[in-house]
Coordinates of C-alpha atoms in Angstrom, one line a residue:
A1 CA 2.6 -25.7 -11.8
E2 CA 0.4 -22.7 -12.7
V3 CA 1.2 -19.0 -13.2
G4 CA -0.8 -16.0 -14.5
V5 CA 0.0 -14.0 -17.6
S6 CA 2.5 -11.3 -16.7
V7 CA 3.0 -12.9 -13.3
T8 CA 6.3 -14.3 -12.0
M9 CA 6.9 -17.5 -10.0
Q10 CA 10.1 -18.9 -8.5
L11 CA 11.0 -22.5 -9.4
T12 CA 13.7 -24.3 -7.4
A13 CA 15.9 -27.3 -8.1
E14 CA 17.2 -29.8 -5.6
L15 CA 20.1 -32.0 -6.2
E16 CA 20.8 -35.3 -4.4
P17 CA 22.7 -36.1 -2.3
D18 CA 22.3 -32.9 -0.3
Y19 CA 26.0 -32.2 -0.2
A20 CA 26.3 -32.2 -4.0
V21 CA 27.3 -28.9 -5.6
A22 CA 26.3 -27.9 -9.2
T23 CA 25.2 -25.0 -11.3
Y24 CA 21.9 -24.9 -13.2
K25 CA 20.6 -24.0 -16.6
W26 CA 16.9 -23.2 -17.0
T27 CA 15.1 -23.4 -20.3
S28 CA 11.5 -23.0 -21.6
S29 CA 10.1 -25.2 -24.3
D30 CA 8.0 -22.2 -25.6
V31 CA 9.0 -18.7 -24.8
T32 CA 5.8 -17.4 -26.3
I33 CA 4.0 -19.0 -23.4
A34 CA 6.5 -18.5 -20.6
T35 CA 10.1 -17.5 -20.1
V36 CA 12.5 -18.5 -17.4
D37 CA 15.6 -16.6 -16.3
K38 CA 19.0 -18.0 -15.1
N39 CA 17.7 -18.1 -11.5
G40 CA 14.5 -20.1 -12.2
V41 CA 12.1 -17.2 -12.1
V42 CA 9.3 -18.0 -14.5
T43 CA 7.1 -15.3 -16.2
G44 CA 3.8 -16.1 -17.9
V45 CA 3.6 -14.6 -21.4
S46 CA 0.4 -15.9 -22.9
E47 CA -2.2 -18.6 -22.1
G48 CA -1.0 -22.2 -22.8
V49 CA 1.1 -25.1 -21.6
C50 CA 4.9 -25.4 -21.9
E51 CA 7.7 -27.2 -20.1
I52 CA 10.4 -25.7 -18.0
T53 CA 13.6 -27.8 -17.8
V54 CA 16.5 -27.4 -15.4
T55 CA 19.8 -29.1 -16.2
S56 CA 22.6 -29.3 -13.7
S57 CA 26.3 -29.0 -14.5
N58 CA 26.7 -32.7 -13.7
G59 CA 24.3 -33.7 -16.5
K60 CA 21.1 -34.4 -14.5
S61 CA 17.9 -32.7 -15.5
A62 CA 14.2 -32.4 -14.5
T63 CA 11.2 -31.0 -16.2
C64 CA 8.1 -29.2 -14.9
K65 CA 4.8 -28.8 -16.8
L66 CA 3.7 -25.2 -16.6
T67 CA 0.2 -24.0 -17.3
V68 CA -0.2 -20.2 -18.0
K69 CA -3.7 -18.8 -17.4
N70 CA -5.3 -15.4 -17.6
I71 CA -5.8 -14.5 -14.0
P72 CA -7.7 -11.3 -13.0
L73 CA -5.4 -8.4 -12.0
Y74 CA -6.8 -5.8 -9.6
D75 CA -5.7 -2.2 -9.2
I76 CA -5.8 -0.8 -5.7
D77 CA -9.5 0.3 -6.0
G78 CA -10.6 -3.1 -7.2
F79 CA -8.5 -4.9 -4.7
K80 CA -10.2 -3.0 -1.9
T81 CA -13.6 -4.5 -2.9
L82 CA -12.4 -8.1 -2.3
A83 CA -13.5 -10.0 0.8
V84 CA -11.0 -10.0 3.6
G85 CA -8.8 -13.1 3.4
S86 CA -9.0 -13.3 -0.4
E87 CA -5.7 -14.0 -2.2
E88 CA -5.5 -12.3 -5.6
L89 CA -3.1 -10.5 -7.9
L90 CA -2.5 -6.8 -7.1
Q91 CA -1.3 -4.8 -10.2
L92 CA 0.8 -1.8 -9.1
S93 CA 1.3 0.7 -11.9
Q94 CA 3.3 3.8 -11.1
A95 CA 2.2 3.3 -7.4
E96 CA 3.6 5.9 -5.1
V97 CA 4.8 5.2 -1.6
L98 CA 3.2 7.9 0.5
L99 CA 4.7 6.9 3.8
A100 CA 6.8 3.9 4.9
S101 CA 8.0 2.5 8.2
G102 CA 9.4 -1.0 8.7
E103 CA 7.2 -3.5 6.8
T104 CA 4.3 -1.1 6.5
A105 CA 3.8 1.3 3.6
F106 CA 0.9 3.5 2.5
V107 CA 0.7 3.2 -1.3
R108 CA -1.4 5.0 -3.9
D109 CA -2.0 4.4 -7.6
A110 CA -4.3 6.3 -9.9
S111 CA -7.3 4.4 -8.5
G112 CA -6.8 4.7 -4.7
A113 CA -4.6 4.0 -1.7
L114 CA -4.1 1.2 0.8
M115 CA -1.6 -0.2 3.4
L116 CA 0.9 -2.6 1.9
V117 CA 2.1 -4.8 4.8
G118 CA 5.1 -7.2 4.8
L119 CA 7.3 -5.7 2.1
E120 CA 10.6 -4.4 3.6
G121 CA 12.9 -1.7 2.2
L122 CA 10.3 0.7 0.8
K123 CA 10.8 4.4 1.3
A124 CA 8.6 7.4 0.9
N125 CA 8.5 8.7 -2.7
D126 CA 9.4 5.3 -4.1
V127 CA 7.5 4.2 -7.3
I128 CA 6.4 0.6 -7.6
D129 CA 5.5 -1.2 -10.8
G130 CA 4.6 -4.9 -11.1
V131 CA 2.3 -7.6 -9.8
L132 CA 2.0 -9.0 -6.3
Y133 CA 0.1 -12.1 -5.1
V134 CA -1.2 -10.8 -1.8
Q135 CA -4.0 -11.3 0.7
S136 CA -6.8 -8.8 1.2
G137 CA -6.9 -7.5 4.8
E138 CA -8.4 -4.8 7.0
K139 CA -7.2 -3.2 10.2
D140 CA -9.5 -0.6 12.0
K141 CA -11.3 -0.2 8.7
L142 CA -8.1 0.6 6.8
P143 CA -7.7 -1.6 3.6
Q144 CA -4.6 -3.8 3.5
A145 CA -2.7 -5.9 1.0
L146 CA -0.8 -8.5 3.0
V147 CA 2.4 -10.1 1.8
T148 CA 2.3 -13.9 2.4
E149 CA 4.7 -16.8 2.0
K150 CA 3.2 -17.2 -1.5
T151 CA 4.2 -13.7 -2.6
I152 CA 6.8 -13.3 -5.2
V153 CA 8.5 -9.9 -5.3
S154 CA 11.1 -10.6 -7.9
G155 CA 8.9 -9.1 -10.7
L156 CA 8.6 -5.8 -9.0
T157 CA 10.4 -2.6 -10.1
I158 CA 11.0 -0.2 -7.3
A159 CA 12.6 3.1 -8.1
A160 CA 13.1 6.5 -6.4
G161 CA 10.5 8.9 -7.5
N162 CA 9.7 12.6 -7.2
Q163 CA 8.2 14.1 -4.0
V164 CA 4.7 12.8 -3.7
Q165 CA 2.0 15.4 -3.8
P166 CA -1.2 15.5 -1.7
R167 CA -4.6 15.3 -3.3
E168 CA -6.6 18.4 -2.6
V169 CA -10.0 17.7 -1.0
K170 CA -12.6 19.3 1.1
L171 CA -13.0 17.9 4.6
E172 CA -16.7 17.2 4.0
D173 CA -15.9 15.2 0.9
L174 CA -13.6 12.7 2.6
A175 CA -15.1 9.1 2.8
E176 CA -14.0 5.6 3.5
K177 CA -12.7 5.2 -0.1
D178 CA -10.1 7.8 0.8
Y179 CA -8.6 5.9 3.7
C180 CA -4.8 5.7 3.5
D181 CA -4.5 8.5 1.1
Y182 CA -2.2 11.6 1.3
V183 CA -4.4 14.6 1.1
M184 CA -4.5 18.4 1.5
V185 CA -7.7 19.4 3.3
K186 CA -8.5 23.0 2.3
A187 CA -9.5 25.8 4.7
A188 CA -10.5 23.7 7.7
K189 CA -11.1 25.2 11.2
M190 CA -9.0 23.8 14.1
V191 CA -11.1 23.4 17.2
S192 CA -10.8 21.8 20.7
K193 CA -13.9 20.2 22.0
E194 CA -15.2 17.3 24.1
V195 CA -16.8 14.3 22.3
N196 CA -18.3 11.4 24.3
G197 CA -16.7 12.7 27.4
K198 CA -13.2 13.0 25.9
K199 CA -11.5 16.2 24.9
G200 CA -9.5 16.4 21.7
V201 CA -8.6 18.5 18.7
Y202 CA -10.7 18.3 15.6
L203 CA -10.8 19.8 12.1
E204 CA -14.2 21.2 11.1
S205 CA -15.7 22.3 7.8
G206 CA -19.4 22.7 7.1
D207 CA -21.1 19.9 9.0
R208 CA -18.1 17.7 9.1
S209 CA -15.8 17.2 12.2
V210 CA -12.8 14.9 12.1
R211 CA -10.4 14.0 14.9
F212 CA -6.9 15.5 14.4
F213 CA -3.4 14.4 15.5
N214 CA 0.0 16.0 14.8
S215 CA 1.7 12.6 15.4
L216 CA 1.5 9.3 13.6
K217 CA 2.2 7.2 16.7
N218 CA -1.4 5.7 16.6
L219 CA -0.4 4.1 13.3
G220 CA 2.8 2.8 14.8
I221 CA 5.0 5.3 13.0
N222 CA 7.5 7.6 14.8
K223 CA 6.7 10.9 13.1
S224 CA 5.3 14.1 14.4
V225 CA 4.9 17.7 13.2
T226 CA 5.3 20.8 15.5
M227 CA 2.1 22.8 15.9
P228 CA 1.9 26.6 15.9
K229 CA 0.9 28.4 19.1
N230 CA -2.7 29.4 19.6
Y231 CA -4.0 27.3 16.7
V232 CA -7.5 26.8 18.0
N233 CA -10.3 28.5 16.1
R234 CA -8.0 29.4 13.2
Y235 CA -8.2 28.1 9.6
F236 CA -5.6 26.0 7.9
D237 CA -4.8 24.0 4.8
V238 CA -3.8 20.7 6.3
T239 CA -1.5 18.2 4.6
A240 CA -2.2 14.8 6.1
L241 CA -2.8 11.1 5.9
Y242 CA -6.5 10.2 6.1
A243 CA -7.0 7.1 8.3
T244 CA -8.7 6.1 11.5
F245 CA -8.3 6.2 15.2
V246 CA -9.5 3.7 17.8
D247 CA -11.0 5.3 20.8
G248 CA -12.1 2.5 23.1
S249 CA -14.6 0.4 21.1
V250 CA -15.2 3.2 18.6
I251 CA -13.3 3.6 15.3
M252 CA -13.2 7.3 14.3
D253 CA -12.1 8.9 11.1
C254 CA -8.9 10.8 11.7
I255 CA -6.5 13.3 10.1
Y256 CA -2.8 12.7 10.8
L257 CA -0.7 15.7 10.1
M258 CA 2.2 15.1 7.7
D259 CA 3.6 18.6 7.1
S260 CA 3.4 22.1 8.6
L261 CA 0.1 23.8 8.8
I262 CA -0.6 26.6 6.3
E263 CA -2.9 29.3 7.8
V264 CA -5.6 30.7 5.5
D265 CA -8.4 33.2 5.8
D266 CA -11.8 32.2 7.1
P267 CA -13.5 31.0 3.9
S268 CA -16.8 32.5 4.9
S269 CA -15.4 36.0 5.3

């Protein structure tokens, strides 16, 4: 078996006949290379080779040769550069859960944000630390980290954190690298207009125009924010998730409102 430094892996023991009942004791021949806990979860410590032995309460034992290697760890920004379908180690360090619903969470570390798909039980404002073996994915241009059957989550620490804060940006500065992030767009004008024969609400600032929704249903999330009356042609600070919207065959950048609009003065006045 192989495992990376600072990465965990679950080992299992099988006793024959199938109906036999026993307890197990797990040991490592060299804890400077790898450790193993009472449940058979191995953690790589440093490069090298050691043996993991399991002994049952009825005296039977088995040994597994374990090789520990230095395997690249990617932060979110680095993980987003991988080819779709790549399976690599995602290092989450003080990663904030911006929004969560079911098995989908929007997660941000100091380097960037993405969608973490397939990990249940996460809540907004949770903080994640640890390493995940995940597959790189993409949906409607949004970067994803996909949990697979190879993913071990026992090494993760998930704790309730403080209220996550949006990152202040100008609308014209938002780019694909900002997809999935929780942002506050400063002093943007709300307009209603027709684009490609379809009428919709947009945020505008300078030469930039981005589709706007006050509901997250396009992302499969049951959340919406009440809009003020007569909001068209007024300026607001907008707290939102920056993502995409599929309109027919076209994928559009999109602002999804996360909190109440804050009206501000026209920045040009």
